[in-house]
PDB file of C-alpha atoms in Angstrom:
ATOM      1  CA  MET A 819      58.792  27.327 -23.873  1.00  0.00           C
ATOM      2  CA  ARG A 820      55.165  27.194 -25.092  1.00  0.00           C
ATOM      3  CA  VAL A 821      53.290  24.029 -24.020  1.00  0.00           C
ATOM      4  CA  THR A 822      50.758  22.830 -26.581  1.00  0.00           C
ATOM      5  CA  PRO A 823      47.569  20.843 -25.737  1.00  0.00           C
ATOM      6  CA  HIS A 824      48.985  17.863 -27.643  1.00  0.00           C
ATOM      7  CA  ALA A 825      52.042  17.847 -25.396  1.00  0.00           C
ATOM      8  CA  VAL A 826      49.864  17.845 -22.264  1.00  0.00           C
ATOM      9  CA  VAL A 827      47.847  14.860 -23.513  1.00  0.00           C
ATOM     10  CA  ALA A 828      50.999  12.933 -24.432  1.00  0.00           C
ATOM     11  CA  ALA A 829      52.532  13.558 -21.025  1.00  0.00           C
ATOM     12  CA  ALA A 830      49.381  12.433 -19.255  1.00  0.00           C
ATOM     13  CA  GLY A 831      49.294   9.240 -21.311  1.00  0.00           C
ATOM     14  CA  LEU A 832      52.922   8.470 -20.475  1.00  0.00           C
ATOM     15  CA  ALA A 833      52.268   8.974 -16.760  1.00  0.00           C
ATOM     16  CA  LEU A 834      49.299   6.629 -16.905  1.00  0.00           C
ATOM     17  CA  LEU A 835      51.342   3.886 -18.633  1.00  0.00           C
ATOM     18  CA  THR A 836      54.118   4.087 -16.055  1.00  0.00           C
ATOM     19  CA  ALA A 837      51.694   4.112 -13.097  1.00  0.00           C
ATOM     20  CA  VAL A 838      49.517   1.123 -14.132  1.00  0.00           C
ATOM     21  CA  PRO A 839      51.210  -2.288 -14.702  1.00  0.00           C
ATOM     22  CA  LEU A 840      50.406  -4.053 -17.959  1.00  0.00           C
ATOM     23  CA  SER A 841      47.897  -6.865 -17.469  1.00  0.00           C
ATOM     24  CA  GLY A 842      50.134  -9.282 -19.355  1.00  0.00           C
ATOM     25  CA  CYS A 843      52.917  -8.768 -16.791  1.00  0.00           C
ATOM     26  CA  THR A 844      50.752  -9.343 -13.709  1.00  0.00           C
ATOM     27  CA  SER A 845      51.006 -12.707 -11.988  1.00  0.00           C
ATOM     28  CA  GLY A 846      47.930 -14.732 -11.010  1.00  0.00           C
ATOM     29  CA  SER A 847      48.545 -14.190  -7.293  1.00  0.00           C
ATOM     30  CA  GLU A 848      48.867 -10.446  -7.774  1.00  0.00           C
ATOM     31  CA  ALA A 849      45.617 -10.327  -9.784  1.00  0.00           C
ATOM     32  CA  ALA A 850      43.801 -12.297  -7.113  1.00  0.00           C
ATOM     33  CA  SER A 851      45.060 -10.010  -4.367  1.00  0.00           C
ATOM     34  CA  ALA A 852      43.918  -6.981  -6.347  1.00  0.00           C
ATOM     35  CA  ALA A 853      40.343  -8.259  -6.775  1.00  0.00           C
ATOM     36  CA  PRO A 854      37.735  -6.234  -4.854  1.00  0.00           C
ATOM     37  CA  VAL A 855      36.406  -7.741  -1.648  1.00  0.00           C
ATOM     38  CA  VAL A 856      32.654  -7.527  -1.060  1.00  0.00           C
ATOM     39  CA  THR A 857      31.791  -6.914   2.570  1.00  0.00           C
ATOM     40  CA  SER A 858      28.703  -6.036   4.502  1.00  0.00           C
ATOM     41  CA  PRO A 859      27.934  -2.313   4.714  1.00  0.00           C
ATOM     42  CA  THR A 860      29.921  -0.554   7.458  1.00  0.00           C
ATOM     43  CA  ALA A 861      28.118   2.775   7.331  1.00  0.00           C
ATOM     44  CA  PRO A 862      24.819   2.845   9.257  1.00  0.00           C
ATOM     45  CA  VAL A 863      21.691   2.407   7.156  1.00  0.00           C
ATOM     46  CA  LEU A 864      18.543   4.205   8.303  1.00  0.00           C
ATOM     47  CA  GLN A 865      15.483   1.951   8.350  1.00  0.00           C
ATOM     48  CA  PRO A 866      12.242   3.988   8.514  1.00  0.00           C
ATOM     49  CA  GLY A 867       9.987   2.996  11.362  1.00  0.00           C
ATOM     50  CA  LYS A 868       6.284   2.318  11.026  1.00  0.00           C
ATOM     51  CA  PRO A 869       3.832   5.126  11.871  1.00  0.00           C
ATOM     52  CA  GLY A 870       4.248   5.997  15.540  1.00  0.00           C
ATOM     53  CA  GLN A 871       7.545   4.105  15.821  1.00  0.00           C
ATOM     54  CA  PRO A 872      11.123   5.515  15.724  1.00  0.00           C
ATOM     55  CA  ASN A 873      13.554   4.936  12.878  1.00  0.00           C
ATOM     56  CA  ALA A 874      16.238   2.251  13.330  1.00  0.00           C
ATOM     57  CA  SER A 875      19.952   2.557  12.479  1.00  0.00           C
ATOM     58  CA  LEU A 876      21.286  -0.721  11.034  1.00  0.00           C
ATOM     59  CA  THR A 877      24.956  -1.671  10.583  1.00  0.00           C
ATOM     60  CA  GLY A 878      26.923  -4.693   9.370  1.00  0.00           C
ATOM     61  CA  THR A 879      24.978  -7.705   8.189  1.00  0.00           C
ATOM     62  CA  ALA A 880      21.728  -6.224   9.496  1.00  0.00           C
ATOM     63  CA  ALA A 881      22.024  -3.472   6.877  1.00  0.00           C
ATOM     64  CA  ALA A 882      22.655  -5.878   3.999  1.00  0.00           C
ATOM     65  CA  PRO A 883      19.715  -7.014   1.835  1.00  0.00           C
ATOM     66  CA  THR A 884      18.201 -10.317   2.887  1.00  0.00           C
ATOM     67  CA  PRO A 885      16.305 -12.841   0.775  1.00  0.00           C
ATOM     68  CA  THR A 886      12.551 -12.391   0.585  1.00  0.00           C
ATOM     69  CA  SER A 887      10.898 -14.281   3.425  1.00  0.00           C
ATOM     70  CA  ALA A 888       7.507 -15.944   3.508  1.00  0.00           C
ATOM     71  CA  PRO A 889       4.528 -13.543   3.520  1.00  0.00           C
ATOM     72  CA  ASP A 890       3.576 -12.324   6.967  1.00  0.00           C
ATOM     73  CA  PRO A 891       0.172 -13.713   8.058  1.00  0.00           C
ATOM     74  CA  ASP A 892      -0.939 -10.287   9.297  1.00  0.00           C
ATOM     75  CA  ASP A 893      -0.222  -8.716   5.909  1.00  0.00           C
ATOM     76  CA  VAL A 894      -2.022 -11.520   4.069  1.00  0.00           C
ATOM     77  CA  ARG A 895      -5.051 -11.285   6.340  1.00  0.00           C
ATOM     78  CA  PHE A 896      -5.177  -7.507   5.899  1.00  0.00           C
ATOM     79  CA  LEU A 897      -5.172  -7.801   2.102  1.00  0.00           C
ATOM     80  CA  GLN A 898      -7.783 -10.562   2.034  1.00  0.00           C
ATOM     81  CA  ASP A 899     -10.061  -8.813   4.526  1.00  0.00           C
ATOM     82  CA  MET A 900      -9.703  -5.413   2.883  1.00  0.00           C
ATOM     83  CA  VAL A 901     -10.700  -6.889  -0.480  1.00  0.00           C
ATOM     84  CA  VAL A 902     -13.967  -8.050   1.119  1.00  0.00           C
ATOM     85  CA  HIS A 903     -14.343  -4.757   3.009  1.00  0.00           C
ATOM     86  CA  HIS A 904     -13.879  -2.668  -0.139  1.00  0.00           C
ATOM     87  CA  ALA A 905     -16.271  -4.936  -2.030  1.00  0.00           C
ATOM     88  CA  GLN A 906     -19.074  -4.161   0.413  1.00  0.00           C
ATOM     89  CA  ALA A 907     -18.442  -0.434   0.010  1.00  0.00           C
ATOM     90  CA  ILE A 908     -18.993  -0.854  -3.735  1.00  0.00           C
ATOM     91  CA  VAL A 909     -22.196  -2.804  -3.043  1.00  0.00           C
ATOM     92  CA  MET A 910     -23.387   0.022  -0.784  1.00  0.00           C
ATOM     93  CA  VAL A 911     -22.772   2.504  -3.580  1.00  0.00           C
ATOM     94  CA  ASP A 912     -24.640   0.339  -6.093  1.00  0.00           C
ATOM     95  CA  LEU A 913     -27.619  -0.149  -3.756  1.00  0.00           C
ATOM     96  CA  ALA A 914     -28.094   3.556  -3.108  1.00  0.00           C
ATOM     97  CA  ARG A 915     -26.948   5.111  -6.364  1.00  0.00           C
ATOM     98  CA  GLY A 916     -30.482   5.433  -7.741  1.00  0.00           C
ATOM     99  CA  GLN A 917     -31.939   6.655  -4.433  1.00  0.00           C
ATOM    100  CA  LEU A 918     -29.419   9.357  -3.529  1.00  0.00           C
ATOM    101  CA  THR A 919     -30.719  12.851  -4.241  1.00  0.00           C
ATOM    102  CA  ASP A 920     -28.058  15.158  -2.807  1.00  0.00           C
ATOM    103  CA  PRO A 921     -25.470  16.106  -5.480  1.00  0.00           C
ATOM    104  CA  GLN A 922     -22.555  16.073  -3.028  1.00  0.00           C
ATOM    105  CA  VAL A 923     -23.517  12.678  -1.625  1.00  0.00           C
ATOM    106  CA  LYS A 924     -23.918  11.238  -5.116  1.00  0.00           C
ATOM    107  CA  ALA A 925     -20.525  12.617  -6.159  1.00  0.00           C
ATOM    108  CA  LEU A 926     -18.829  11.131  -3.097  1.00  0.00           C
ATOM    109  CA  ALA A 927     -20.464   7.749  -3.685  1.00  0.00           C
ATOM    110  CA  SER A 928     -19.156   7.659  -7.246  1.00  0.00           C
ATOM    111  CA  ARG A 929     -15.697   8.728  -6.099  1.00  0.00           C
ATOM    112  CA  ILE A 930     -15.530   5.964  -3.481  1.00  0.00           C
ATOM    113  CA  ALA A 931     -16.420   3.309  -6.051  1.00  0.00           C
ATOM    114  CA  ASP A 932     -13.903   4.728  -8.538  1.00  0.00           C
ATOM    115  CA  GLU A 933     -11.153   4.670  -5.892  1.00  0.00           C
ATOM    116  CA  GLN A 934     -11.828   1.318  -4.300  1.00  0.00           C
ATOM    117  CA  GLU A 935     -12.270  -0.788  -7.448  1.00  0.00           C
ATOM    118  CA  PRO A 936      -8.611  -0.240  -8.519  1.00  0.00           C
ATOM    119  CA  GLU A 937      -7.490  -0.831  -4.927  1.00  0.00           C
ATOM    120  CA  ILE A 938      -9.255  -4.204  -4.937  1.00  0.00           C
ATOM    121  CA  ALA A 939      -7.437  -5.114  -8.159  1.00  0.00           C
ATOM    122  CA  TYR A 940      -4.115  -4.029  -6.649  1.00  0.00           C
ATOM    123  CA  MET A 941      -4.655  -6.038  -3.462  1.00  0.00           C
ATOM    124  CA  ALA A 942      -5.574  -9.099  -5.527  1.00  0.00           C
ATOM    125  CA  LYS A 943      -2.333  -8.615  -7.470  1.00  0.00           C
ATOM    126  CA  LEU A 944      -0.296  -8.462  -4.249  1.00  0.00           C
ATOM    127  CA  LEU A 945      -1.945 -11.638  -2.997  1.00  0.00           C
ATOM    128  CA  ARG A 946      -1.258 -13.505  -6.237  1.00  0.00           C
ATOM    129  CA  GLU A 947       2.369 -12.384  -6.251  1.00  0.00           C
ATOM    130  CA  ARG A 948       2.732 -13.811  -2.752  1.00  0.00           C
ATOM    131  CA  GLY A 949       1.022 -17.071  -3.657  1.00  0.00           C
ATOM    132  CA  GLN A 950      -1.976 -16.388  -1.422  1.00  0.00           C
ATOM    133  CA  ARG A 951      -5.707 -16.938  -1.847  1.00  0.00           C
ATOM    134  CA  VAL A 952      -7.616 -14.116  -3.515  1.00  0.00           C
ATOM    135  CA  PRO A 953     -11.166 -13.683  -2.150  1.00  0.00           C
ATOM    136  CA  PRO A 954     -13.892 -14.171  -4.786  1.00  0.00           C
ATOM    137  CA  GLN A 955     -15.133 -10.640  -4.025  1.00  0.00           C
ATOM    138  CA  ALA A 956     -12.168  -9.370  -6.053  1.00  0.00           C
ATOM    139  CA  GLU A 957     -14.042 -10.488  -9.176  1.00  0.00           C
ATOM    140  CA  ASN A 958     -17.614 -10.244  -7.877  1.00  0.00           C
ATOM    141  CA  PRO A 959     -18.178  -7.680  -5.087  1.00  0.00           C
ATOM    142  CA  ARG A 960     -21.657  -9.110  -4.402  1.00  0.00           C
ATOM    143  CA  PHE A 961     -20.308 -12.591  -3.632  1.00  0.00           C
ATOM    144  CA  GLY A 962     -21.508 -13.616  -0.168  1.00  0.00           C
ATOM    145  CA  VAL A 963     -23.044 -10.203   0.428  1.00  0.00           C
ATOM    146  CA  ARG A 964     -25.826 -11.727   2.546  1.00  0.00           C
ATOM    147  CA  ASP A 965     -23.549 -14.093   4.463  1.00  0.00           C
ATOM    148  CA  HIS A 966     -22.667 -11.813   7.361  1.00  0.00           C
ATOM    149  CA  SER A 967     -21.168 -14.722   9.317  1.00  0.00           C
ATOM    150  CA  ALA A 968     -18.286 -14.863   6.836  1.00  0.00           C
ATOM    151  CA  HIS A 969     -17.175 -11.288   7.515  1.00  0.00           C
ATOM    152  CA  GLY A 970     -19.076 -10.182  10.600  1.00  0.00           C
ATOM    153  CA  SER A 971     -15.852  -9.897  12.599  1.00  0.00           C
ATOM    154  CA  MET A 972     -14.547  -7.149  10.315  1.00  0.00           C
ATOM    155  CA  PRO A 973     -15.126  -3.716  11.845  1.00  0.00           C
ATOM    156  CA  GLY A 974     -17.601  -1.421  10.135  1.00  0.00           C
ATOM    157  CA  MET A 975     -19.301  -4.024   7.942  1.00  0.00           C
ATOM    158  CA  ALA A 976     -23.020  -3.429   7.376  1.00  0.00           C
ATOM    159  CA  THR A 977     -25.409  -6.275   8.163  1.00  0.00           C
ATOM    160  CA  PRO A 978     -27.740  -7.741   5.510  1.00  0.00           C
ATOM    161  CA  GLN A 979     -30.645  -6.028   7.295  1.00  0.00           C
ATOM    162  CA  GLN A 980     -28.924  -2.647   7.054  1.00  0.00           C
ATOM    163  CA  LEU A 981     -28.248  -3.212   3.364  1.00  0.00           C
ATOM    164  CA  ASP A 982     -31.941  -4.017   2.836  1.00  0.00           C
ATOM    165  CA  GLN A 983     -32.926  -0.819   4.641  1.00  0.00           C
ATOM    166  CA  LEU A 984     -30.486   1.161   2.515  1.00  0.00           C
ATOM    167  CA  ALA A 985     -31.925  -0.292  -0.681  1.00  0.00           C
ATOM    168  CA  ALA A 986     -35.452   0.637   0.437  1.00  0.00           C
ATOM    169  CA  ALA A 987     -34.637   4.179   1.601  1.00  0.00           C
ATOM    170  CA  ARG A 988     -35.581   7.192  -0.494  1.00  0.00           C
ATOM    171  CA  GLY A 989     -34.813  10.908  -0.594  1.00  0.00           C
ATOM    172  CA  VAL A 990     -33.187  12.568   2.403  1.00  0.00           C
ATOM    173  CA  GLN A 991     -33.470   9.323   4.376  1.00  0.00           C
ATOM    174  CA  ALA A 992     -31.403   7.521   1.730  1.00  0.00           C
ATOM    175  CA  ASN A 993     -28.765  10.250   1.787  1.00  0.00           C
ATOM    176  CA  ARG A 994     -28.458  10.182   5.563  1.00  0.00           C
ATOM    177  CA  MET A 995     -28.538   6.386   5.864  1.00  0.00           C
ATOM    178  CA  TRP A 996     -25.871   5.962   3.208  1.00  0.00           C
ATOM    179  CA  LEU A 997     -23.631   8.550   4.869  1.00  0.00           C
ATOM    180  CA  THR A 998     -24.118   6.927   8.283  1.00  0.00           C
ATOM    181  CA  LEU A 999     -23.352   3.412   7.074  1.00  0.00           C
ATOM    182  CA  MET A1000     -20.391   4.515   4.963  1.00  0.00           C
ATOM    183  CA  THR A1001     -18.926   6.511   7.849  1.00  0.00           C
ATOM    184  CA  ALA A1002     -19.036   3.418  10.064  1.00  0.00           C
ATOM    185  CA  HIS A1003     -17.593   1.388   7.196  1.00  0.00           C
ATOM    186  CA  HIS A1004     -14.685   3.808   6.764  1.00  0.00           C
ATOM    187  CA  ARG A1005     -13.981   3.835  10.505  1.00  0.00           C
ATOM    188  CA  GLY A1006     -13.775   0.067  10.371  1.00  0.00           C
ATOM    189  CA  ALA A1007     -11.224   0.296   7.566  1.00  0.00           C
ATOM    190  CA  LEU A1008      -9.101   2.669   9.672  1.00  0.00           C
ATOM    191  CA  ALA A1009      -9.107   0.118  12.505  1.00  0.00           C
ATOM    192  CA  MET A1010      -7.953  -2.581  10.080  1.00  0.00           C
ATOM    193  CA  VAL A1011      -5.157  -0.324   8.820  1.00  0.00           C
ATOM    194  CA  LEU A1012      -4.005   0.369  12.378  1.00  0.00           C
ATOM    195  CA  ASP A1013      -3.849  -3.354  13.110  1.00  0.00           C
ATOM    196  CA  GLN A1014      -1.720  -3.975  10.013  1.00  0.00           C
ATOM    197  CA  GLN A1015       0.636  -1.137  10.901  1.00  0.00           C
ATOM    198  CA  ARG A1016       1.177  -2.628  14.344  1.00  0.00           C
ATOM    199  CA  ASN A1017       1.750  -6.214  13.248  1.00  0.00           C
ATOM    200  CA  GLY A1018       2.537  -6.350   9.515  1.00  0.00           C
ATOM    201  CA  ARG A1019       5.976  -6.333   7.895  1.00  0.00           C
ATOM    202  CA  ASP A1020       5.386  -5.891   4.161  1.00  0.00           C
ATOM    203  CA  ASP A1021       6.319  -2.353   3.110  1.00  0.00           C
ATOM    204  CA  LEU A1022       4.024  -2.394   0.065  1.00  0.00           C
ATOM    205  CA  VAL A1023       1.065  -3.437   2.204  1.00  0.00           C
ATOM    206  CA  THR A1024       1.881  -0.780   4.792  1.00  0.00           C
ATOM    207  CA  GLN A1025       2.109   1.858   2.057  1.00  0.00           C
ATOM    208  CA  LEU A1026      -1.309   0.815   0.772  1.00  0.00           C
ATOM    209  CA  GLY A1027      -2.689   1.031   4.298  1.00  0.00           C
ATOM    210  CA  ASP A1028      -1.285   4.540   4.671  1.00  0.00           C
ATOM    211  CA  GLU A1029      -3.051   5.619   1.486  1.00  0.00           C
ATOM    212  CA  VAL A1030      -6.336   4.069   2.629  1.00  0.00           C
ATOM    213  CA  HIS A1031      -5.996   5.847   5.971  1.00  0.00           C
ATOM    214  CA  VAL A1032      -5.388   9.283   4.448  1.00  0.00           C
ATOM    215  CA  THR A1033      -8.184   8.977   1.879  1.00  0.00           C
ATOM    216  CA  GLN A1034     -10.849   7.533   4.140  1.00  0.00           C
ATOM    217  CA  LEU A1035     -10.121   9.817   7.098  1.00  0.00           C
ATOM    218  CA  ALA A1036     -10.655  12.823   4.826  1.00  0.00           C
ATOM    219  CA  GLN A1037     -13.891  11.275   3.537  1.00  0.00           C
ATOM    220  CA  ILE A1038     -15.114  10.641   7.089  1.00  0.00           C
ATOM    221  CA  ASN A1039     -14.710  14.340   7.855  1.00  0.00           C
ATOM    222  CA  HIS A1040     -16.456  15.243   4.600  1.00  0.00           C
ATOM    223  CA  MET A1041     -19.379  12.915   5.371  1.00  0.00           C
ATOM    224  CA  LYS A1042     -19.747  14.417   8.844  1.00  0.00           C
ATOM    225  CA  GLN A1043     -20.118  17.853   7.286  1.00  0.00           C
ATOM    226  CA  MET A1044     -22.763  16.551   4.894  1.00  0.00           C
ATOM    227  CA  LEU A1045     -24.663  14.808   7.694  1.00  0.00           C
ATOM    228  CA  ASP A1046     -24.682  18.040   9.692  1.00  0.00           C
ATOM    229  CA  ARG A1047     -26.011  19.900   6.665  1.00  0.00           C
ATOM    230  CA  LEU A1048     -28.764  17.321   6.050  1.00  0.00           C
ATOM    231  CA  ALA A1049     -29.871  17.186   9.694  1.00  0.00           C
TER     232      ALA A1049
END
């Protein structure tokens, strides 16, 4: 006998009707017992470790999402300090922009300002989202630029005297001084990133720190090459 496609569909429909009870014939207790039960994940969930730390395998309630906790003080301090740190880098670019004569140094200075201005805006956004104070340098990088006591504990920050010397430098001296100060400034930023990676908990902040580390480490190596060339 030849089986037509219509016959196959009809047979499948009949099988489905006989296998699944009609909802109108199901008692309340049966419907309740058939409801899905939500449980904590049983399969291990891999939690990536921070740089230099192993991954963790979480199971049960530890693998289930948890409500957002209060911001970690180490993450907040990193964001607030890095806003101020980035702001001084922009000031250093502005002070020397007219004095720099080497094309590669001038190009790097412009690139640093172009990169760090959006990062300042992003860090200010993260702070606001977490209900934390945003440093005034987020709006005005020159705010408190001569008050070294307010940020002297941050690694790599130039002193007001060094900024004055940078503003007064000309020619090759300006190129070399800017590279020297910015190299120290970048190294300070790497130290701040390392501290956040050791103590912070916010994944978005850690991701930002990773990006700062990669970018500024490459720029440190580039500045060393330029300093060697200008020696």
